[in-house]
Tab-separated table of C-alpha atoms in Angstrom:
chain	number	residue	atom	x	y	z
G	1	UNK	CA	258.434	-42.350	-94.725
G	2	UNK	CA	261.758	-43.530	-96.200
G	3	UNK	CA	262.003	-40.324	-98.157
G	4	UNK	CA	261.424	-38.317	-95.011
G	5	UNK	CA	264.241	-40.183	-93.285
G	6	UNK	CA	266.615	-38.994	-95.977
G	7	UNK	CA	265.998	-35.428	-94.839
G	8	UNK	CA	266.522	-36.240	-91.188
G	9	UNK	CA	270.259	-35.369	-91.130
G	10	UNK	CA	269.534	-32.074	-92.821
G	11	UNK	CA	266.837	-31.271	-90.268
G	12	UNK	CA	269.145	-32.205	-87.402
G	13	UNK	CA	271.861	-30.036	-88.863
G	14	UNK	CA	269.476	-27.101	-89.218
G	15	UNK	CA	268.423	-27.535	-85.592
G	16	UNK	CA	272.045	-27.570	-84.471
G	17	UNK	CA	272.793	-24.436	-86.463
G	18	UNK	CA	269.869	-22.673	-84.791
G	19	UNK	CA	271.008	-23.855	-81.373
G	20	UNK	CA	274.596	-22.724	-81.945
G	21	UNK	CA	273.398	-19.392	-83.248
G	22	UNK	CA	271.219	-18.875	-80.195
G	23	UNK	CA	274.111	-19.692	-77.854
G	24	UNK	CA	276.777	-17.806	-79.804
G	25	UNK	CA	276.692	-14.640	-77.699
G	26	UNK	CA	275.930	-16.515	-74.516
G	27	UNK	CA	278.490	-16.378	-71.741
G	28	UNK	CA	277.904	-19.360	-69.467
G	29	UNK	CA	280.050	-17.846	-66.737
G	30	UNK	CA	277.836	-14.744	-66.444
G	31	UNK	CA	275.369	-15.203	-63.620
G	32	UNK	CA	271.858	-13.825	-63.724
G	33	UNK	CA	271.228	-10.982	-61.340
G	34	UNK	CA	269.633	-12.639	-58.320
G	35	UNK	CA	268.055	-9.400	-57.096
G	36	UNK	CA	266.586	-8.416	-60.440
G	37	UNK	CA	263.424	-6.395	-59.928
G	38	UNK	CA	264.230	-5.794	-56.276
G	39	UNK	CA	265.275	-2.529	-54.655
G	40	UNK	CA	268.974	-1.760	-54.386
G	41	UNK	CA	270.167	-3.314	-51.101
G	42	UNK	CA	270.269	-0.954	-48.145
G	43	UNK	CA	273.676	0.437	-47.256
G	44	UNK	CA	275.314	3.344	-45.488
G	45	UNK	CA	278.934	3.891	-46.487
G	46	UNK	CA	281.331	6.770	-46.917
G	47	UNK	CA	281.986	8.581	-50.145
G	48	UNK	CA	285.368	7.764	-51.693
G	49	UNK	CA	286.823	11.279	-51.927
G	50	UNK	CA	285.106	12.641	-48.825
G	51	UNK	CA	285.211	10.238	-45.923
G	52	UNK	CA	282.986	12.453	-43.796
G	53	UNK	CA	280.122	12.227	-46.252
G	54	UNK	CA	277.801	9.232	-45.891
G	55	UNK	CA	275.985	7.887	-48.926
G	56	UNK	CA	273.035	5.497	-48.742
G	57	UNK	CA	270.654	3.613	-51.005
G	58	UNK	CA	268.431	6.723	-50.776
G	59	UNK	CA	270.965	8.517	-52.993
G	60	UNK	CA	270.317	6.055	-55.810
G	61	UNK	CA	266.932	7.470	-56.755
G	62	UNK	CA	265.287	10.106	-58.858
G	63	UNK	CA	266.621	9.072	-62.249
G	64	UNK	CA	267.776	5.958	-64.055
G	65	UNK	CA	271.476	5.390	-63.537
G	66	UNK	CA	274.387	3.025	-63.899
G	67	UNK	CA	276.219	1.743	-60.850
G	68	UNK	CA	279.691	0.635	-61.819
G	69	UNK	CA	281.660	-1.702	-59.540
G	70	UNK	CA	285.390	-1.087	-59.889
G	71	UNK	CA	288.704	-1.318	-58.108
G	72	UNK	CA	292.305	-0.338	-58.759
G	73	UNK	CA	293.366	-4.007	-58.618
G	74	UNK	CA	291.120	-4.785	-61.574
G	75	UNK	CA	292.816	-4.447	-64.975
G	76	UNK	CA	289.561	-4.731	-66.916
G	77	UNK	CA	288.258	-1.698	-64.997
G	78	UNK	CA	291.002	0.358	-66.587
G	79	UNK	CA	289.943	-0.945	-69.993
G	80	UNK	CA	286.375	0.193	-69.585
G	81	UNK	CA	287.184	3.499	-67.929
G	82	UNK	CA	287.247	5.635	-71.134
G	83	UNK	CA	283.830	4.321	-72.146
G	84	UNK	CA	282.408	5.215	-68.721
G	85	UNK	CA	283.858	8.711	-69.107
G	86	UNK	CA	282.211	8.977	-72.495
G	87	UNK	CA	278.825	7.734	-71.237
G	88	UNK	CA	278.863	10.156	-68.313
G	89	UNK	CA	279.934	13.097	-70.485
G	90	UNK	CA	277.993	12.674	-73.719
G	91	UNK	CA	275.074	10.353	-73.014
G	92	UNK	CA	273.659	12.304	-70.094
G	93	UNK	CA	273.425	9.214	-67.893
G	94	UNK	CA	274.342	9.380	-64.236
G	95	UNK	CA	277.117	6.921	-63.450
G	96	UNK	CA	277.717	6.062	-59.810
G	97	UNK	CA	280.924	4.345	-58.743
G	98	UNK	CA	281.133	1.518	-56.262
G	99	UNK	CA	284.742	1.151	-55.240
G	100	UNK	CA	284.954	-2.483	-54.201
G	101	UNK	CA	287.490	-3.902	-51.744
G	102	UNK	CA	290.046	-1.278	-52.503
G	103	UNK	CA	292.402	1.195	-50.915
G	104	UNK	CA	291.026	4.714	-50.589
G	105	UNK	CA	294.266	6.498	-51.481
G	106	UNK	CA	294.960	4.334	-54.505
G	107	UNK	CA	291.380	4.707	-55.719
G	108	UNK	CA	291.420	8.507	-55.437
G	109	UNK	CA	294.783	8.610	-57.231
G	110	UNK	CA	293.315	6.474	-60.011
G	111	UNK	CA	290.425	8.897	-60.511
G	112	UNK	CA	292.773	11.887	-60.461
G	113	UNK	CA	294.912	10.281	-63.127
G	114	UNK	CA	292.316	8.728	-65.438
G	115	UNK	CA	289.412	11.119	-64.926
G	116	UNK	CA	286.310	10.728	-62.790
G	117	UNK	CA	283.108	9.668	-64.574
G	118	UNK	CA	281.178	9.208	-61.335
G	119	UNK	CA	278.622	11.541	-59.752
G	120	UNK	CA	279.875	10.085	-56.507
G	121	UNK	CA	281.656	6.906	-55.530
G	122	UNK	CA	280.558	4.579	-52.770
G	123	UNK	CA	283.579	3.337	-50.839
G	124	UNK	CA	283.117	-0.317	-49.873
G	125	UNK	CA	286.492	-1.524	-48.570
G	126	UNK	CA	285.154	-4.728	-46.958
G	127	UNK	CA	282.963	-5.689	-49.884
G	128	UNK	CA	279.857	-5.826	-47.690
G	129	UNK	CA	277.671	-3.972	-50.168
G	130	UNK	CA	279.274	-5.970	-52.957
G	131	UNK	CA	278.227	-9.158	-51.207
G	132	UNK	CA	274.660	-7.896	-50.765
G	133	UNK	CA	274.539	-7.044	-54.466
G	134	UNK	CA	275.915	-10.405	-55.494
G	135	UNK	CA	279.129	-8.982	-56.962
G	136	UNK	CA	281.493	-11.804	-57.838
G	137	UNK	CA	284.204	-9.933	-59.664
G	138	UNK	CA	284.909	-6.464	-60.937
G	139	UNK	CA	283.982	-4.840	-63.192
G	140	UNK	CA	280.226	-5.161	-62.998
G	141	UNK	CA	277.717	-2.560	-64.064
G	142	UNK	CA	274.167	-2.374	-62.729
G	143	UNK	CA	271.213	-0.567	-64.256
G	144	UNK	CA	269.061	1.050	-61.564
G	145	UNK	CA	265.788	2.794	-62.389
G	146	UNK	CA	264.471	6.050	-60.933
G	147	UNK	CA	262.893	4.185	-58.005
G	148	UNK	CA	266.159	2.517	-57.031
G	149	UNK	CA	265.139	-0.869	-58.439
G	150	UNK	CA	267.803	-3.153	-59.889
G	151	UNK	CA	266.984	-3.999	-63.488
G	152	UNK	CA	270.063	-5.496	-65.045
G	153	UNK	CA	273.668	-6.389	-64.448
G	154	UNK	CA	276.437	-6.502	-66.989
G	155	UNK	CA	279.430	-8.588	-65.910
G	156	UNK	CA	282.703	-7.585	-67.531
G	157	UNK	CA	283.944	-4.642	-69.502
G	158	UNK	CA	281.463	-2.033	-70.708
G	159	UNK	CA	282.454	-1.074	-74.236
G	160	UNK	CA	280.719	0.631	-77.157
G	161	UNK	CA	278.946	-2.576	-78.139
G	162	UNK	CA	277.655	-3.326	-74.633
G	163	UNK	CA	276.458	0.255	-74.357
G	164	UNK	CA	274.728	0.207	-77.738
G	165	UNK	CA	273.159	-3.230	-77.493
G	166	UNK	CA	272.370	-3.671	-73.824
G	167	UNK	CA	272.579	-0.579	-71.638
G	168	UNK	CA	271.320	2.128	-73.962
G	169	UNK	CA	268.109	0.314	-75.055
G	170	UNK	CA	267.342	-0.474	-71.433
G	171	UNK	CA	267.955	3.088	-70.253
G	172	UNK	CA	266.112	4.574	-73.238
G	173	UNK	CA	263.067	2.525	-72.227
G	174	UNK	CA	263.215	4.071	-68.772
G	175	UNK	CA	263.306	7.699	-69.845
G	176	UNK	CA	259.964	9.501	-70.028
G	177	UNK	CA	257.901	6.493	-71.033
G	178	UNK	CA	254.893	4.902	-69.376
G	179	UNK	CA	255.426	2.234	-66.771
G	180	UNK	CA	253.986	-0.325	-69.179
G	181	UNK	CA	256.791	0.301	-71.653
G	182	UNK	CA	259.287	0.154	-68.875
G	183	UNK	CA	258.352	-3.307	-67.732
G	184	UNK	CA	258.478	-4.469	-71.334
G	185	UNK	CA	261.977	-3.164	-71.835
G	186	UNK	CA	263.156	-4.619	-68.555
G	187	UNK	CA	262.345	-8.065	-69.868
G	188	UNK	CA	260.261	-10.210	-67.575
G	189	UNK	CA	260.871	-8.539	-64.271
G	190	UNK	CA	258.062	-8.289	-61.799
G	191	UNK	CA	256.153	-5.088	-62.426
G	192	UNK	CA	255.194	-4.395	-58.814
G	193	UNK	CA	258.209	-2.373	-57.629
G	194	UNK	CA	258.436	-0.447	-60.883
G	195	UNK	CA	254.930	0.977	-60.964
G	196	UNK	CA	255.141	2.134	-57.358
G	197	UNK	CA	255.937	5.820	-56.988
G	198	UNK	CA	256.024	6.385	-60.719
G	199	UNK	CA	253.957	9.583	-60.697
G	200	UNK	CA	256.394	12.235	-59.633
S	1	UNK	CA	332.193	-15.880	-61.422
S	2	UNK	CA	330.230	-17.221	-58.477
S	3	UNK	CA	333.262	-18.901	-57.127
S	4	UNK	CA	335.206	-15.676	-57.272
S	5	UNK	CA	332.510	-13.827	-55.360
S	6	UNK	CA	332.329	-16.514	-52.714
S	7	UNK	CA	336.011	-16.467	-52.135
S	8	UNK	CA	335.906	-12.706	-51.866
S	9	UNK	CA	333.541	-12.943	-48.889
S	10	UNK	CA	335.228	-12.745	-45.501
S	11	UNK	CA	334.985	-15.921	-43.434
S	12	UNK	CA	332.698	-14.398	-40.815
S	13	UNK	CA	330.141	-13.581	-43.521
S	14	UNK	CA	329.436	-17.157	-44.484
S	15	UNK	CA	329.086	-18.103	-40.828
S	16	UNK	CA	326.454	-15.447	-40.154
S	17	UNK	CA	324.604	-16.431	-43.357
S	18	UNK	CA	324.407	-19.988	-42.089
S	19	UNK	CA	323.006	-18.698	-38.830
S	20	UNK	CA	320.326	-16.831	-40.727
S	21	UNK	CA	318.934	-19.984	-42.374
S	22	UNK	CA	316.434	-20.662	-39.557
S	23	UNK	CA	315.241	-17.064	-39.855
S	24	UNK	CA	314.715	-17.482	-43.596
S	25	UNK	CA	312.769	-20.677	-42.998
S	26	UNK	CA	310.628	-18.930	-40.409
S	27	UNK	CA	309.815	-16.104	-42.833
S	28	UNK	CA	308.878	-18.637	-45.507
S	29	UNK	CA	306.637	-20.485	-43.091
S	30	UNK	CA	304.884	-17.262	-42.120
S	31	UNK	CA	304.142	-16.584	-45.768
S	32	UNK	CA	302.593	-20.010	-46.168
S	33	UNK	CA	300.458	-19.557	-43.117
S	34	UNK	CA	299.091	-16.237	-44.366
S	35	UNK	CA	297.304	-18.067	-47.205
S	36	UNK	CA	295.139	-20.059	-44.803
S	37	UNK	CA	292.356	-18.406	-42.882
S	38	UNK	CA	291.859	-19.495	-39.326
S	39	UNK	CA	288.369	-19.353	-37.909
S	40	UNK	CA	287.480	-20.002	-34.326
S	41	UNK	CA	284.182	-21.675	-33.700
S	42	UNK	CA	282.370	-21.513	-30.415
S	43	UNK	CA	281.349	-25.143	-30.830
S	44	UNK	CA	282.468	-28.291	-32.639
S	45	UNK	CA	279.032	-28.506	-34.151
S	46	UNK	CA	279.533	-25.083	-35.742
S	47	UNK	CA	282.813	-26.264	-37.208
S	48	UNK	CA	281.149	-29.345	-38.698
S	49	UNK	CA	278.401	-27.200	-40.193
S	50	UNK	CA	281.004	-24.838	-41.644
S	51	UNK	CA	282.702	-27.763	-43.366
S	52	UNK	CA	279.417	-29.072	-44.700
S	53	UNK	CA	278.198	-25.676	-45.940
S	54	UNK	CA	281.431	-24.635	-47.631
S	55	UNK	CA	281.388	-28.020	-49.327
S	56	UNK	CA	277.849	-27.520	-50.648
S	57	UNK	CA	278.101	-23.881	-51.688
S	58	UNK	CA	279.462	-23.204	-55.118
S	59	UNK	CA	281.972	-20.519	-56.000
S	60	UNK	CA	280.190	-17.987	-58.244
S	61	UNK	CA	283.386	-17.080	-60.043
S	62	UNK	CA	284.894	-20.449	-60.820
S	63	UNK	CA	281.932	-22.416	-62.164
S	64	UNK	CA	282.744	-25.817	-60.815
S	65	UNK	CA	284.395	-25.600	-57.461
S	66	UNK	CA	282.863	-25.332	-54.057
S	67	UNK	CA	283.877	-22.441	-51.871
S	68	UNK	CA	285.864	-24.753	-49.591
S	69	UNK	CA	288.188	-25.709	-52.455
S	70	UNK	CA	288.407	-22.423	-54.264
S	71	UNK	CA	291.117	-19.844	-53.758
S	72	UNK	CA	289.160	-17.113	-55.528
S	73	UNK	CA	288.737	-13.870	-53.653
S	74	UNK	CA	284.967	-14.231	-53.681
S	75	UNK	CA	285.166	-17.721	-52.131
S	76	UNK	CA	287.298	-16.329	-49.338
S	77	UNK	CA	284.628	-13.693	-48.696
S	78	UNK	CA	281.852	-16.257	-48.742
S	79	UNK	CA	283.728	-18.540	-46.323
S	80	UNK	CA	284.127	-15.595	-44.005
S	81	UNK	CA	280.437	-14.878	-44.346
S	82	UNK	CA	279.471	-18.491	-43.641
S	83	UNK	CA	281.609	-18.397	-40.499
S	84	UNK	CA	280.007	-15.138	-39.385
S	85	UNK	CA	276.474	-16.423	-39.970
S	86	UNK	CA	277.136	-19.673	-38.123
S	87	UNK	CA	278.517	-17.759	-35.160
S	88	UNK	CA	275.433	-15.555	-35.273
S	89	UNK	CA	273.392	-18.695	-34.743
S	90	UNK	CA	271.736	-18.874	-38.145
S	91	UNK	CA	270.514	-22.258	-39.358
S	92	UNK	CA	271.927	-24.016	-42.423
S	93	UNK	CA	268.741	-23.303	-44.302
S	94	UNK	CA	268.945	-19.599	-43.491
S	95	UNK	CA	272.563	-19.423	-44.594
S	96	UNK	CA	271.825	-21.094	-47.929
S	97	UNK	CA	268.837	-18.774	-48.417
S	98	UNK	CA	271.093	-15.816	-47.631
S	99	UNK	CA	273.538	-16.858	-50.352
S	100	UNK	CA	270.826	-17.692	-52.890
S	101	UNK	CA	269.215	-14.295	-52.293
S	102	UNK	CA	272.482	-12.648	-53.371
S	103	UNK	CA	273.972	-14.996	-55.933
S	104	UNK	CA	270.976	-16.953	-57.200
S	105	UNK	CA	270.408	-20.690	-57.378
S	106	UNK	CA	273.794	-21.063	-59.034
S	107	UNK	CA	275.495	-20.776	-55.667
S	108	UNK	CA	274.064	-24.043	-54.410
S	109	UNK	CA	274.906	-27.432	-55.833
S	110	UNK	CA	271.359	-28.697	-55.280
S	111	UNK	CA	269.102	-26.589	-57.511
S	112	UNK	CA	265.405	-26.372	-56.542
S	113	UNK	CA	262.802	-28.026	-58.769
S	114	UNK	CA	261.137	-25.388	-60.945
S	115	UNK	CA	260.343	-24.802	-64.594
S	116	UNK	CA	263.932	-24.015	-65.585
S	117	UNK	CA	265.535	-26.933	-63.733
S	118	UNK	CA	262.843	-29.525	-64.494
S	119	UNK	CA	264.890	-30.972	-67.343
S	120	UNK	CA	267.760	-31.585	-64.921
S	121	UNK	CA	265.636	-33.491	-62.459
S	122	UNK	CA	263.247	-35.282	-64.830
S	123	UNK	CA	265.593	-35.736	-67.821
S	124	UNK	CA	267.403	-38.897	-66.645
S	125	UNK	CA	264.149	-40.579	-65.558
S	126	UNK	CA	262.489	-39.759	-68.880
S	127	UNK	CA	265.488	-41.093	-70.811
S	128	UNK	CA	265.461	-44.383	-68.896
S	129	UNK	CA	261.696	-44.812	-69.426
S	130	UNK	CA	262.010	-44.070	-73.142
S	131	UNK	CA	264.959	-46.463	-73.459
S	132	UNK	CA	263.193	-49.336	-71.671
S	133	UNK	CA	260.050	-48.745	-73.740
S	134	UNK	CA	262.069	-48.790	-76.966
S	135	UNK	CA	263.806	-52.060	-76.044
S	136	UNK	CA	260.478	-53.701	-75.117
S	137	UNK	CA	258.850	-52.489	-78.336
S	138	UNK	CA	261.723	-53.793	-80.444
S	139	UNK	CA	261.635	-57.181	-78.736
S	140	UNK	CA	257.895	-57.530	-79.172
S	141	UNK	CA	258.078	-56.576	-82.831
S	142	UNK	CA	260.801	-59.151	-83.394
S	143	UNK	CA	258.760	-61.903	-81.830
S	144	UNK	CA	255.688	-60.960	-83.840
S	145	UNK	CA	257.516	-60.921	-87.201
S	146	UNK	CA	259.347	-64.148	-86.514
S	147	UNK	CA	256.861	-67.026	-86.409
S	148	UNK	CA	259.583	-69.708	-86.417
S	149	UNK	CA	261.457	-69.185	-83.164
S	150	UNK	CA	264.036	-71.881	-83.952
S	151	UNK	CA	265.439	-69.662	-86.708
S	152	UNK	CA	267.646	-66.936	-85.160
S	153	UNK	CA	267.247	-64.798	-88.264
S	154	UNK	CA	264.416	-62.461	-89.216
S	155	UNK	CA	262.609	-63.358	-92.479
S	156	UNK	CA	264.192	-60.481	-94.342
S	157	UNK	CA	267.622	-61.373	-92.994
S	158	UNK	CA	267.057	-64.986	-94.075
S	159	UNK	CA	266.207	-64.003	-97.631
S	160	UNK	CA	269.201	-61.708	-97.801
S	161	UNK	CA	271.465	-64.483	-96.562
S	162	UNK	CA	270.058	-66.824	-99.190
S	163	UNK	CA	270.850	-64.287	-101.825
S	164	UNK	CA	274.423	-63.921	-100.568
S	165	UNK	CA	274.916	-67.681	-100.455
S	166	UNK	CA	273.607	-68.017	-104.003
S	167	UNK	CA	275.991	-65.363	-105.150
S	168	UNK	CA	278.809	-67.326	-103.535
S	169	UNK	CA	277.857	-70.448	-105.491
S	170	UNK	CA	278.313	-68.609	-108.770
S	171	UNK	CA	281.776	-67.473	-107.790
S	172	UNK	CA	284.826	-69.353	-109.132
S	173	UNK	CA	285.401	-72.418	-106.938
S	174	UNK	CA	289.108	-71.796	-106.230
S	175	UNK	CA	288.480	-68.217	-105.101
S	176	UNK	CA	285.844	-69.327	-102.619
S	177	UNK	CA	287.988	-72.166	-101.332
S	178	UNK	CA	291.007	-69.940	-100.772
S	179	UNK	CA	288.857	-67.817	-98.455
S	180	UNK	CA	288.416	-64.853	-100.768
S	181	UNK	CA	284.788	-63.982	-100.335
S	182	UNK	CA	284.608	-61.563	-103.196
S	183	UNK	CA	286.006	-63.163	-106.311
S	184	UNK	CA	286.557	-59.750	-107.857
S	185	UNK	CA	289.202	-59.084	-105.223
S	186	UNK	CA	291.478	-61.792	-106.596
S	187	UNK	CA	293.543	-60.153	-109.324
S	188	UNK	CA	295.871	-63.128	-109.747
S	189	UNK	CA	293.117	-65.407	-111.050
S	190	UNK	CA	293.619	-66.867	-114.472
S	191	UNK	CA	289.899	-66.729	-115.121
S	192	UNK	CA	288.429	-64.728	-117.995
S	193	UNK	CA	287.931	-61.145	-116.842
S	194	UNK	CA	284.239	-61.147	-117.753
S	195	UNK	CA	283.418	-63.946	-115.334
S	196	UNK	CA	285.238	-62.204	-112.476
S	197	UNK	CA	283.578	-58.878	-112.955
S	198	UNK	CA	280.155	-60.438	-113.393
S	199	UNK	CA	280.186	-62.400	-110.153
S	200	UNK	CA	281.781	-59.450	-108.404
S	201	UNK	CA	279.001	-57.151	-109.453
S	202	UNK	CA	276.384	-59.571	-108.313
S	203	UNK	CA	277.970	-59.893	-104.914
S	204	UNK	CA	278.328	-56.177	-104.516
S	205	UNK	CA	274.752	-55.437	-105.355
S	206	UNK	CA	273.301	-58.148	-103.149
S	207	UNK	CA	273.038	-56.210	-99.824
S	208	UNK	CA	270.811	-53.617	-101.415
S	209	UNK	CA	267.953	-56.093	-101.999
């Protein structure tokens, strides 16, 4: 018993090391996606470049995609822009823009200048859709599956590492695999909305 | 430099500048007012509920501020939303549910009891119970091991004290009298060095027994 006590500090230290290691990549300010496993919230808004064209949640279907929340007032959005361009061009993933609480002219000018990675961009000047999604700061990037179900949210800049470690594995699990694999890769989400309408 | 410029101004200039001061103040005041949102409530009760709700809802961006206190853009939006929902006639419970649906349990300062928050709710109670149990156990053990209640010392403490006292008796008398507990710590002693080191060693090793 006495001998065991001698090892107690070492054991405590080992436990602390494990705990620190587990929390090392953890960002306490990143909130979990409240609507995880639920369909993308319903909306009907104009397209950024074409104000006569309406886009809705029905347009976010048919294939897995990324929905990127951005604005011209957001410096970090500029940082991640080249990576979004790369993902859209060379990874074959559809990236949809959600222009959040922004000015239409400024946003279009931004895309003209920096390049446009988006299939289309939802224009949400009042932040209503952002509120329904639970956006609390740009940039945020959502992973939506082919049935329009929200699977994951990344808060902050999307860079090579985020793509490689978080987004790509998740999206790879969605492409051409059985629904069983898909729920596994989505990590603990409820399987009900995913299996529905899978045979297409 | 400044002086030269001032003197270069015609007299009428400085007069009109002085007249403009109220205008400047007015512009400043308008700027200050723009930072505060003004909401009209159809009832005093709605206003009271707004105050209560914005006090209880937590700003998702700033970790530890409620949305009433926070100047973050998102808090402004949520305050606006709370106002809108109150005016729509939604109940407090519905408004909180609305926010939780979008931002998760984080948005409310009173988390619900479930598997992930159990440690928050039960932790303090468990700690108090464990602490009280430990104190009781210690006290009982002490009473059991200490048959003679007139002696404030435990048996092992008593034997250790005896040992220390015996060690003190072997120490040089003048060192003990002068208040130096450890005779080895008195370098000025004219005693033979062997005696000093011997008693010192004995004293030092005593607590280990």
